[in-house]
Every structure is written in C-alpha cells, then in structure tokens.
mmCIF file of C-alpha atoms in Angstrom:
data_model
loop_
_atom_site.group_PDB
_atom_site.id
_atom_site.type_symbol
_atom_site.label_atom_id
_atom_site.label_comp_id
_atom_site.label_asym_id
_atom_site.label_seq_id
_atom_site.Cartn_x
_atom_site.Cartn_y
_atom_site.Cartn_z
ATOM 1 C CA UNK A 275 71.815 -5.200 -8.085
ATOM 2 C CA UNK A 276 69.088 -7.972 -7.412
ATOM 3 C CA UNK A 277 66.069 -7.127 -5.770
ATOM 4 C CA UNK A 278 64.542 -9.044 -3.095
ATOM 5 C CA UNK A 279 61.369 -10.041 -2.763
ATOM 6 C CA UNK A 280 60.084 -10.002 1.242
ATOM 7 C CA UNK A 281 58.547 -13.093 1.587
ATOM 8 C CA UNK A 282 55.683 -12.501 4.847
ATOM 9 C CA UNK A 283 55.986 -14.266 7.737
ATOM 10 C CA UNK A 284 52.141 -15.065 7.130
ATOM 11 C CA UNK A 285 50.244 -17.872 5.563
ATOM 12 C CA UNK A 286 46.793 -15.028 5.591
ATOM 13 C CA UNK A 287 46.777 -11.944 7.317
ATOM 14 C CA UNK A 288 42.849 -11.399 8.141
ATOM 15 C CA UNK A 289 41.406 -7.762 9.391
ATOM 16 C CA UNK A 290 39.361 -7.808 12.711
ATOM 17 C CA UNK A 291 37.260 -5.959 14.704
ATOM 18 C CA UNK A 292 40.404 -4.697 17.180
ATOM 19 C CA UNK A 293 43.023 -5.120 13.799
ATOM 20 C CA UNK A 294 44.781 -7.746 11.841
ATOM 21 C CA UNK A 295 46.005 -10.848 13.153
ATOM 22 C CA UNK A 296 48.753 -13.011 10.449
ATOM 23 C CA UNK A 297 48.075 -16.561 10.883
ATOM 24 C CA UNK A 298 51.609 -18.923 10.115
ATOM 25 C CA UNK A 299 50.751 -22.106 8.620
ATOM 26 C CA UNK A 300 52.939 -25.320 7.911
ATOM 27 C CA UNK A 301 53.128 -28.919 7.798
ATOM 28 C CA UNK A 302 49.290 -29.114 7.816
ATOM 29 C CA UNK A 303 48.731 -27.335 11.198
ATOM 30 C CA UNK A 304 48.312 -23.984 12.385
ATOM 31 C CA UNK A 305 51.596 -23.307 14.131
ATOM 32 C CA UNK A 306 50.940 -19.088 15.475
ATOM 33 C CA UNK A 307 48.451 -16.200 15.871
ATOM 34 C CA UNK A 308 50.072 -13.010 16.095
ATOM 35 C CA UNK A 309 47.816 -9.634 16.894
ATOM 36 C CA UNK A 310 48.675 -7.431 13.981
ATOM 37 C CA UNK A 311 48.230 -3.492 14.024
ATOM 38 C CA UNK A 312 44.985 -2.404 11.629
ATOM 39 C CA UNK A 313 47.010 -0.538 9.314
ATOM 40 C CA UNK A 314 49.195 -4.177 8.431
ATOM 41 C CA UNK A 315 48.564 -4.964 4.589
ATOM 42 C CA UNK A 316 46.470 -7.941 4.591
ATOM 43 C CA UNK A 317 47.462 -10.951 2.879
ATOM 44 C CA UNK A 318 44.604 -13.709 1.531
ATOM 45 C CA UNK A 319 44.788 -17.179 2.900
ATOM 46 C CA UNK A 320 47.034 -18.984 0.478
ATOM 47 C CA UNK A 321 46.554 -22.772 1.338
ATOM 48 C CA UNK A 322 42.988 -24.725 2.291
ATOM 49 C CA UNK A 323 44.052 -24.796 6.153
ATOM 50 C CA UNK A 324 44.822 -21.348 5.759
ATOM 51 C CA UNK A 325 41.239 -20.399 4.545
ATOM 52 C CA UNK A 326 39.815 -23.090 6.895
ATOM 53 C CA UNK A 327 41.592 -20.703 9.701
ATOM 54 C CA UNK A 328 40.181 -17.980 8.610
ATOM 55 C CA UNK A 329 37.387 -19.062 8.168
ATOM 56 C CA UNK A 330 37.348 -20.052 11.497
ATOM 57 C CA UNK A 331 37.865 -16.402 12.875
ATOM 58 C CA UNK A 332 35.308 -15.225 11.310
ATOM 59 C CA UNK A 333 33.252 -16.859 12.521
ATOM 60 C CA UNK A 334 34.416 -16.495 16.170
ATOM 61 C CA UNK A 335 33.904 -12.424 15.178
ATOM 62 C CA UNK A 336 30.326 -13.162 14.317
ATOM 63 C CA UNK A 337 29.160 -16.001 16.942
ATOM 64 C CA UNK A 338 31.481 -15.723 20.324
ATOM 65 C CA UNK A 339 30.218 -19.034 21.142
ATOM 66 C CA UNK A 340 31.651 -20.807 18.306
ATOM 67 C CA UNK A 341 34.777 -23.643 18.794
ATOM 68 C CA UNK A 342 37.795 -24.312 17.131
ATOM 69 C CA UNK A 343 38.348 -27.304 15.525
ATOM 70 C CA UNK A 344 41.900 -27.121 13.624
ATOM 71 C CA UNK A 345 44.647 -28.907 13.331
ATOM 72 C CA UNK A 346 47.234 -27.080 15.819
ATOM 73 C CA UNK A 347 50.805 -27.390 16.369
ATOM 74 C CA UNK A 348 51.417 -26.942 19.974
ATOM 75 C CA UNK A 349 54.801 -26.458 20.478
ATOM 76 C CA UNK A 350 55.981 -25.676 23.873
ATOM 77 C CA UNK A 351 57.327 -26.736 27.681
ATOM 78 C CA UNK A 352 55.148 -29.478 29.097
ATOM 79 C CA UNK A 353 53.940 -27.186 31.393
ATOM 80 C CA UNK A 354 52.942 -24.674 28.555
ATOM 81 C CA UNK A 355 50.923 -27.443 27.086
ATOM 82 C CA UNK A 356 49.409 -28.139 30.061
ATOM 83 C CA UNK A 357 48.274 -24.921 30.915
ATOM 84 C CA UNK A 358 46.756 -24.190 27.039
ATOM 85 C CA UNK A 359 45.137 -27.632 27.254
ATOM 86 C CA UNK A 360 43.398 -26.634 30.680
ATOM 87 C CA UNK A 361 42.620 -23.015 28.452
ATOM 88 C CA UNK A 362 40.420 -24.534 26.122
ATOM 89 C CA UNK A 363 37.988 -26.013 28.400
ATOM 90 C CA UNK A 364 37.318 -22.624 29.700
ATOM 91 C CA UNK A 365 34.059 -21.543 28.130
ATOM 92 C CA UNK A 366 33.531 -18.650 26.398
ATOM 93 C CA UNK A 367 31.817 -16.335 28.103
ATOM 94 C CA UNK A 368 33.624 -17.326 31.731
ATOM 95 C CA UNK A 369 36.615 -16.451 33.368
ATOM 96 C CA UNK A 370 39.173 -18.206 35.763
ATOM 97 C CA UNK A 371 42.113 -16.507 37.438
ATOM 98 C CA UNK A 372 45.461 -17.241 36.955
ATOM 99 C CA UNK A 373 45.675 -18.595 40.807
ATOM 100 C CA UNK A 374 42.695 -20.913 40.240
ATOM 101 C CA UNK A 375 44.117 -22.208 37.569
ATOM 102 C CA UNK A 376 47.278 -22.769 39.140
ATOM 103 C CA UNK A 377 45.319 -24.324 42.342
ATOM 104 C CA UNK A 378 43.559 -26.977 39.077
ATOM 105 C CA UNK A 379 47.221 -27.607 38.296
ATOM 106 C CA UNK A 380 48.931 -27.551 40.801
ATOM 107 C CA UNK A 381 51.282 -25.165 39.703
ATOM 108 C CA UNK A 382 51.993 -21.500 40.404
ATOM 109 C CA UNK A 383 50.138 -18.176 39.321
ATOM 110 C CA UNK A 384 53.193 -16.809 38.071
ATOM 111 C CA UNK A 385 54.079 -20.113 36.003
ATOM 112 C CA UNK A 386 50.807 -20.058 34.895
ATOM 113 C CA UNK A 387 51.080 -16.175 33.352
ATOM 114 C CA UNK A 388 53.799 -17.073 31.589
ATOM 115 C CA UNK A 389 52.697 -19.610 30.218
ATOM 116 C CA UNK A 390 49.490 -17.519 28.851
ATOM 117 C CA UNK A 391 52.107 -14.934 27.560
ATOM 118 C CA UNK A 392 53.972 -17.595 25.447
ATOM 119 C CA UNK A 393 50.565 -18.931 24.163
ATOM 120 C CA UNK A 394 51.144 -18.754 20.131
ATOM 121 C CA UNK A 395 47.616 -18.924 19.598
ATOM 122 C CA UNK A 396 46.024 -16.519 21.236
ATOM 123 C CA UNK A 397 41.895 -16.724 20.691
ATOM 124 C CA UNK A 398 42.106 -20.197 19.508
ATOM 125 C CA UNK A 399 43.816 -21.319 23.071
ATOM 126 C CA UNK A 400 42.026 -18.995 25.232
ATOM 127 C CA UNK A 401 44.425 -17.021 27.690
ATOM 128 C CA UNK A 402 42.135 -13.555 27.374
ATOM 129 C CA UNK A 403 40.035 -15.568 30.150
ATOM 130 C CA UNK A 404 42.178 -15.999 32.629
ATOM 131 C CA UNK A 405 42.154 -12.851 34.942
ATOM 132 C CA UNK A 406 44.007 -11.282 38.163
ATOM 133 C CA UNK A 407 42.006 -11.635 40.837
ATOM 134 C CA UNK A 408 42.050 -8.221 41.470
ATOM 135 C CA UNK A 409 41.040 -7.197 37.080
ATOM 136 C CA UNK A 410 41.796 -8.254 33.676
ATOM 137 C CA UNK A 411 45.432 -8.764 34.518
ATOM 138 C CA UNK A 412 47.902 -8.603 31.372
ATOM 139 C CA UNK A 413 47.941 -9.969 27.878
ATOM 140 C CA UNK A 414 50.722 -11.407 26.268
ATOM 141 C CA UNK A 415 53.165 -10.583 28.407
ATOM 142 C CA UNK A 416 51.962 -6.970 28.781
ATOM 143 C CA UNK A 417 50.659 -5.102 30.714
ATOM 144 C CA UNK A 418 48.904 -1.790 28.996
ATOM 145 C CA UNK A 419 48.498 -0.937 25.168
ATOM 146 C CA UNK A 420 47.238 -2.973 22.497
ATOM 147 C CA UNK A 421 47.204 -6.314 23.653
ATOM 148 C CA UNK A 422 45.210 -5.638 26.816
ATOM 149 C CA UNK A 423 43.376 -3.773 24.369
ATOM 150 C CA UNK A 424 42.505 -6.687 22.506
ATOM 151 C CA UNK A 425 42.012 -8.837 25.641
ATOM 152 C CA UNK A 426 39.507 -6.483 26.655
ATOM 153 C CA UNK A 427 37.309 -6.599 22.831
ATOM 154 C CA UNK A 428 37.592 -10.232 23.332
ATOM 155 C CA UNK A 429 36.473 -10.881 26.894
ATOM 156 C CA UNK A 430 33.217 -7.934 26.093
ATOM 157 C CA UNK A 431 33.122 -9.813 22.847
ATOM 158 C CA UNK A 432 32.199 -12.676 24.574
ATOM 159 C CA UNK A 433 30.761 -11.550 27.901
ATOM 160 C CA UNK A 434 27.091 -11.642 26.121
ATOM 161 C CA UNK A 435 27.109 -15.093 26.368
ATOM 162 C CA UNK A 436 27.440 -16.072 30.354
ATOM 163 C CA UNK A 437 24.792 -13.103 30.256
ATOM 164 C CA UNK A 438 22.308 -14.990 28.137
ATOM 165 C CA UNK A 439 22.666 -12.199 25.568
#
C-alpha cells in the first residue's frame, strides 16, 4: 500500500491573537484568508509573497492602523467586487452599516451581507466594519461562535484608533 502525503490547502498558516488563519497563495497573488482554529498546526510561509503576507499580518496584529499593499486575486460577482472595493476605503478604526453601504451603492443591505460573507479575504478586505444598525451584525455568514468572535478582536483591535488611543 502507498502512502499519501496530505498536501495543505495553505501556502503559510500564521498563529494570531484570536487563532490561526492559512493564507492560499498562487499565480503571484494572494487568492484566500481563511480563520483557522488555534490548535491548527501551523505551516511557515513557503514562497516570498507568502512571507510578504505574513508579514503583512503581523504587522496589522501590532499597528491596527497599518494598510495592505499585496497583490490580490479578487475573484468574485461584479457586485462582490464592488462591495470589497467600497470595504477597503473604510478606515480602520470606523464603521459603516451594511444599509449605508448599500445606500453608497445603490444596492441592498441584504446583497451587501452576502457579499461580506463571501469576502475570501477577510482583514485584508475589511467586512468586520460593516455593522447592523442595531450591533455588530454577523461574520462570515454567521451569526454566533468563532467568527463573530473574531469580528469582535478585530473591530476592539482597532477601535483605539478612531479613539486617538
């Protein structure tokens, strides 16, 4: 009998202050994000973009004001793409709801949620700041666990800033 080898799924699987999160990687862009739980075996970055990613995060996890500046493969609906374009020039620190950004669009609160829940990369496209207007509202297509979990470390991770912190 042969054994297999599993090949991950994961260019770099990086710990974080809420978990892991496994970074995918091809073609020269970074295609995915995916939340990881904290007990997932890391993985080092295995290609320059890979370490320039995470790299990246780190920083993010040390200076919440930091930007992105990656090559990304944005893959989606036009109307995805237009709703993680208008993501990114949320600041950090601020929050919009998922009707205002609709209202900027012209599209629909609901469209516009599930179009946050299909983002592939969360943190570097933004969805933990858009909100309900009555809380938080979900996180990737959830609504209780982990991932509002992790919305919630990211939003208090960055609330110091519109606070002058």
């Amino acid at each position: 009998m042969k054994s297999r080898t599993i090949q991950s799924p994961y260019q770099a699987v990086l710990p974080t202050p809420f978990g892991c999160v496994g970074m995918s990687v091809a073609n020269e862009k970074l295609h995915g994000i995916d939340f990881l739980p904290a007990d997932y075996p890391l993985q080092a970055p295995d290609s320059p973009l890979s370490r320039r990613v995470a790299a990246a995060l780190n920083h993010y996890f040390d200076n919440p004001g930091s930007s992105f500046d990656l090559p990304l493969a944005i893959l989606g609906t036009a109307h995805q793409v237009r709703v993680w374009r208008a993501l990114t020039a949320i600041p950090p620190g601020h929050t919009t709801t998922y009707g205002q950004l609709a209202r900027w669009l012209d599209s629909s609160p609901r469209a516009v949620g599930q179009a946050c829940g299909a983002n592939p990369l969360p943190i570097i496209i933004p969805c933990h700041r858009v909100v309900a207007a009555n809380g938080r509202g979900g996180f990737m297509h959830a609504a209780s666990g982990a991932p509002l979990a992790y919305k919630d470390w990211l939003l208090n991770h960055e609330s110091g800033i519109a606070a002058g912190a």
